[in-house]
Amino acid sequence: INSTFGDYLANGTLTINGSGSTCYLSNDFNDSNYLYKQLTNDELNKIKAIDTTYTWFIRVYNENAGVGGIFSTRMNGGYVYMIRSNGTQLQIHTSGGRDCGSDFLLNVDRVYKVIINGSSFKAKNLDTNVVYEFTYSTTRSMGTKMTTFNAGFNGESKLDRFYGMAGIARATTDAEDTAIKNILMNQSL
């Protein structure tokens, strides 16, 4: 998905697998193979969502036991917060990892929504409408290099498949959620 931030760039070697709605990228679990976007300070401040809302839509797949980055800014200066895989669990990481639970398994092909708003952190399963939520400080020590696959530490590149994600610098409606979910599941605009 080409967001308002522009296209992701590739570092190292990423492999294109499948086609159409089943097309995904893989990185051979190599820390040097990842997607990235260099964010401006304004873009980073939107993602921090200290006084506003930022909404992520994520379609990834993972069935291995490792940690992999879905959204991370830790590579060049902090991460509070990041979204990553922890084995088959979707995890929102702040000062510690918070697995979202059995309703947020990554070894099922579906789209999850993550909403960041000040100290409010929520994940929503768009198939079942189950919500996982917690509160955390609005302190955001985050770097300007946004990465997927590599979560910022050696060995934290264990994400099996990256299908796509989208980010919107505001809250979204149920109708928008359905439309974005369908775009990500069908890989079409």
Tab-separated table of C-alpha atoms in Angstrom:
chain	number	residue	atom	x	y	z
A	1	ILE	CA	0.000	0.000	0.000
A	2	ASN	CA	1.438	3.381	-0.973
A	3	SER	CA	0.561	5.608	1.977
A	4	THR	CA	0.875	9.370	2.164
A	5	PHE	CA	4.448	8.721	3.324
A	6	GLY	CA	5.380	7.172	-0.024
A	7	ASP	CA	6.706	3.739	-0.868
A	8	TYR	CA	8.787	1.528	1.369
A	9	LEU	CA	12.366	0.948	0.194
A	10	ALA	CA	14.195	-2.378	0.325
A	11	ASN	CA	17.485	-2.963	2.123
A	12	GLY	CA	19.237	-6.208	1.206
A	13	THR	CA	17.336	-8.976	-0.532
A	14	LEU	CA	13.610	-9.487	-0.194
A	15	THR	CA	11.869	-12.302	-2.064
A	16	ILE	CA	8.492	-11.908	-3.764
A	17	ASN	CA	6.367	-15.027	-3.266
A	18	GLY	CA	2.986	-15.896	-4.796
A	19	SER	CA	0.837	-13.524	-6.811
A	20	GLY	CA	-2.368	-11.523	-6.563
A	21	SER	CA	-4.061	-11.745	-3.176
A	22	THR	CA	-1.497	-14.305	-1.970
A	23	CYS	CA	1.590	-12.240	-2.887
A	24	TYR	CA	3.946	-11.566	0.024
A	25	LEU	CA	7.554	-10.637	0.776
A	26	SER	CA	9.992	-12.742	2.789
A	27	ASN	CA	13.488	-11.881	4.054
A	28	ASP	CA	15.178	-15.275	4.699
A	29	PHE	CA	15.190	-14.282	8.423
A	30	ASN	CA	18.273	-12.144	7.757
A	31	ASP	CA	18.737	-8.932	9.777
A	32	SER	CA	20.148	-7.172	6.678
A	33	ASN	CA	16.998	-7.815	4.615
A	34	TYR	CA	14.216	-5.404	5.540
A	35	LEU	CA	11.840	-2.713	4.340
A	36	TYR	CA	12.369	0.839	5.511
A	37	LYS	CA	11.177	4.422	5.187
A	38	GLN	CA	13.095	7.438	6.423
A	39	LEU	CA	10.469	9.566	8.184
A	40	THR	CA	10.461	13.327	8.501
A	41	ASN	CA	9.985	14.693	12.021
A	42	ASP	CA	6.417	15.668	11.076
A	43	GLU	CA	5.669	12.120	9.870
A	44	LEU	CA	7.210	10.633	13.006
A	45	ASN	CA	5.182	12.956	15.240
A	46	LYS	CA	1.992	11.756	13.524
A	47	ILE	CA	2.960	8.138	14.179
A	48	LYS	CA	3.838	8.910	17.798
A	49	ALA	CA	0.185	9.985	18.270
A	50	ILE	CA	0.912	11.736	21.569
A	51	ASP	CA	-2.003	14.179	21.248
A	52	THR	CA	-3.768	12.609	18.258
A	53	THR	CA	-4.721	9.199	16.874
A	54	TYR	CA	-2.774	6.971	14.513
A	55	THR	CA	-4.379	3.831	13.091
A	56	TRP	CA	-2.457	0.896	11.619
A	57	PHE	CA	-3.861	-1.936	9.496
A	58	ILE	CA	-1.591	-4.985	9.312
A	59	ARG	CA	-1.591	-8.158	7.233
A	60	VAL	CA	1.391	-10.381	8.049
A	61	TYR	CA	1.847	-14.088	8.709
A	62	ASN	CA	4.156	-15.822	11.148
A	63	GLU	CA	4.405	-19.395	12.356
A	64	ASN	CA	7.967	-19.556	13.718
A	65	ALA	CA	9.179	-18.966	17.267
A	66	GLY	CA	11.172	-15.800	16.635
A	67	VAL	CA	10.595	-12.064	16.979
A	68	GLY	CA	10.102	-9.988	13.842
A	69	GLY	CA	9.381	-6.346	13.143
A	70	ILE	CA	6.075	-5.207	11.699
A	71	PHE	CA	6.505	-1.519	12.576
A	72	SER	CA	9.676	-0.460	14.371
A	73	THR	CA	11.688	2.741	14.782
A	74	ARG	CA	14.266	1.181	17.114
A	75	MET	CA	17.040	0.850	14.528
A	76	ASN	CA	18.144	4.479	14.873
A	77	GLY	CA	16.922	5.830	18.150
A	78	GLY	CA	14.237	4.190	20.207
A	79	TYR	CA	10.942	2.435	19.800
A	80	VAL	CA	8.398	3.301	22.425
A	81	TYR	CA	6.161	1.946	20.843
A	82	MET	CA	6.597	-0.749	18.144
A	83	ILE	CA	4.412	-3.475	16.657
A	84	ARG	CA	6.016	-6.857	16.101
A	85	SER	CA	5.534	-10.587	15.908
A	86	ASN	CA	6.429	-12.672	18.933
A	87	GLY	CA	6.158	-16.182	17.583
A	88	THR	CA	2.577	-16.519	16.410
A	89	GLN	CA	1.383	-13.591	18.559
A	90	LEU	CA	0.770	-9.999	17.517
A	91	GLN	CA	2.671	-7.888	20.048
A	92	ILE	CA	2.589	-4.190	20.908
A	93	HIS	CA	5.913	-3.413	22.552
A	94	THR	CA	6.395	-0.425	24.866
A	95	SER	CA	8.830	-0.839	27.773
A	96	GLY	CA	8.071	-4.553	27.547
A	97	GLY	CA	6.304	-6.818	25.128
A	98	ARG	CA	2.552	-7.187	25.424
A	99	ASP	CA	1.243	-10.146	23.465
A	100	CYS	CA	-2.288	-9.350	22.359
A	101	GLY	CA	-3.605	-12.844	23.085
A	102	SER	CA	-5.129	-15.837	21.339
A	103	ASP	CA	-7.507	-13.647	19.300
A	104	PHE	CA	-4.464	-12.063	17.607
A	105	LEU	CA	-2.638	-15.034	16.133
A	106	LEU	CA	-0.348	-14.366	13.184
A	107	ASN	CA	-0.535	-17.916	11.828
A	108	VAL	CA	-4.015	-17.041	10.553
A	109	ASP	CA	-4.321	-14.933	7.388
A	110	ARG	CA	-6.261	-11.856	8.502
A	111	VAL	CA	-6.013	-8.100	9.023
A	112	TYR	CA	-5.523	-6.554	12.452
A	113	LYS	CA	-6.068	-2.935	13.398
A	114	VAL	CA	-3.868	-1.149	15.955
A	115	ILE	CA	-4.936	2.252	17.318
A	116	ILE	CA	-2.506	4.520	19.167
A	117	ASN	CA	-3.957	7.564	20.928
A	118	GLY	CA	-1.934	9.260	23.645
A	119	SER	CA	-1.659	6.719	26.464
A	120	SER	CA	-4.287	4.419	24.914
A	121	PHE	CA	-3.090	1.386	22.933
A	122	LYS	CA	-5.619	-0.934	21.265
A	123	ALA	CA	-5.517	-3.872	18.885
A	124	LYS	CA	-8.684	-5.044	17.141
A	125	ASN	CA	-9.322	-8.326	15.365
A	126	LEU	CA	-11.301	-7.211	12.303
A	127	ASP	CA	-12.854	-10.689	11.886
A	128	THR	CA	-14.185	-11.136	15.438
A	129	ASN	CA	-14.169	-7.510	16.704
A	130	VAL	CA	-12.285	-8.627	19.848
A	131	VAL	CA	-10.236	-5.738	21.298
A	132	TYR	CA	-7.068	-5.932	23.375
A	133	GLU	CA	-6.146	-2.683	25.141
A	134	PHE	CA	-3.847	-1.173	27.725
A	135	THR	CA	-2.531	2.215	28.779
A	136	TYR	CA	1.048	3.421	28.764
A	137	SER	CA	2.989	6.666	29.075
A	138	THR	CA	2.900	9.232	26.258
A	139	THR	CA	6.715	9.344	26.366
A	140	ARG	CA	7.854	8.376	22.863
A	141	SER	CA	11.564	7.850	22.266
A	142	MET	CA	11.378	6.854	18.595
A	143	GLY	CA	13.845	7.087	15.722
A	144	THR	CA	13.053	8.335	12.219
A	145	LYS	CA	13.878	5.089	10.383
A	146	MET	CA	10.694	3.021	10.125
A	147	THR	CA	11.376	-0.679	9.428
A	148	THR	CA	9.506	-3.911	8.753
A	149	PHE	CA	11.056	-7.395	9.192
A	150	ASN	CA	13.942	-6.068	11.314
A	151	ALA	CA	12.688	-4.968	14.761
A	152	GLY	CA	15.993	-3.265	15.544
A	153	PHE	CA	18.038	-5.853	17.435
A	154	ASN	CA	20.175	-8.699	16.076
A	155	GLY	CA	18.091	-11.800	15.496
A	156	GLU	CA	14.758	-9.943	15.565
A	157	SER	CA	13.968	-10.432	11.882
A	158	LYS	CA	11.899	-13.601	12.124
A	159	LEU	CA	8.738	-12.565	10.265
A	160	ASP	CA	7.612	-15.216	7.758
A	161	ARG	CA	5.453	-13.139	5.438
A	162	PHE	CA	4.730	-9.456	4.916
A	163	TYR	CA	1.619	-8.920	2.798
A	164	GLY	CA	1.053	-5.228	3.481
A	165	MET	CA	0.024	-2.558	5.914
A	166	ALA	CA	-1.586	0.845	5.883
A	167	GLY	CA	-1.455	3.749	8.293
A	168	ILE	CA	-3.859	6.645	8.739
A	169	ALA	CA	-3.180	9.641	10.970
A	170	ARG	CA	-6.656	9.639	12.537
A	171	ALA	CA	-9.383	7.392	13.857
A	172	THR	CA	-11.293	5.352	11.278
A	173	THR	CA	-14.931	4.296	10.883
A	174	ASP	CA	-16.224	0.730	10.672
A	175	ALA	CA	-16.920	1.250	6.955
A	176	GLU	CA	-13.333	2.415	6.387
A	177	ASP	CA	-12.033	-0.555	8.379
A	178	THR	CA	-13.959	-2.942	6.128
A	179	ALA	CA	-12.733	-1.227	2.969
A	180	ILE	CA	-9.075	-1.251	4.081
A	181	LYS	CA	-9.341	-4.857	5.260
A	182	ASN	CA	-10.681	-5.858	1.824
A	183	ILE	CA	-7.895	-3.949	0.046
A	184	LEU	CA	-5.225	-5.701	2.115
A	185	MET	CA	-6.798	-9.159	1.814
A	186	ASN	CA	-7.298	-8.817	-1.948
A	187	GLN	CA	-4.072	-6.848	-2.596
A	188	SER	CA	-5.940	-4.432	-4.849
A	189	LEU	CA	-7.100	-0.822	-4.796
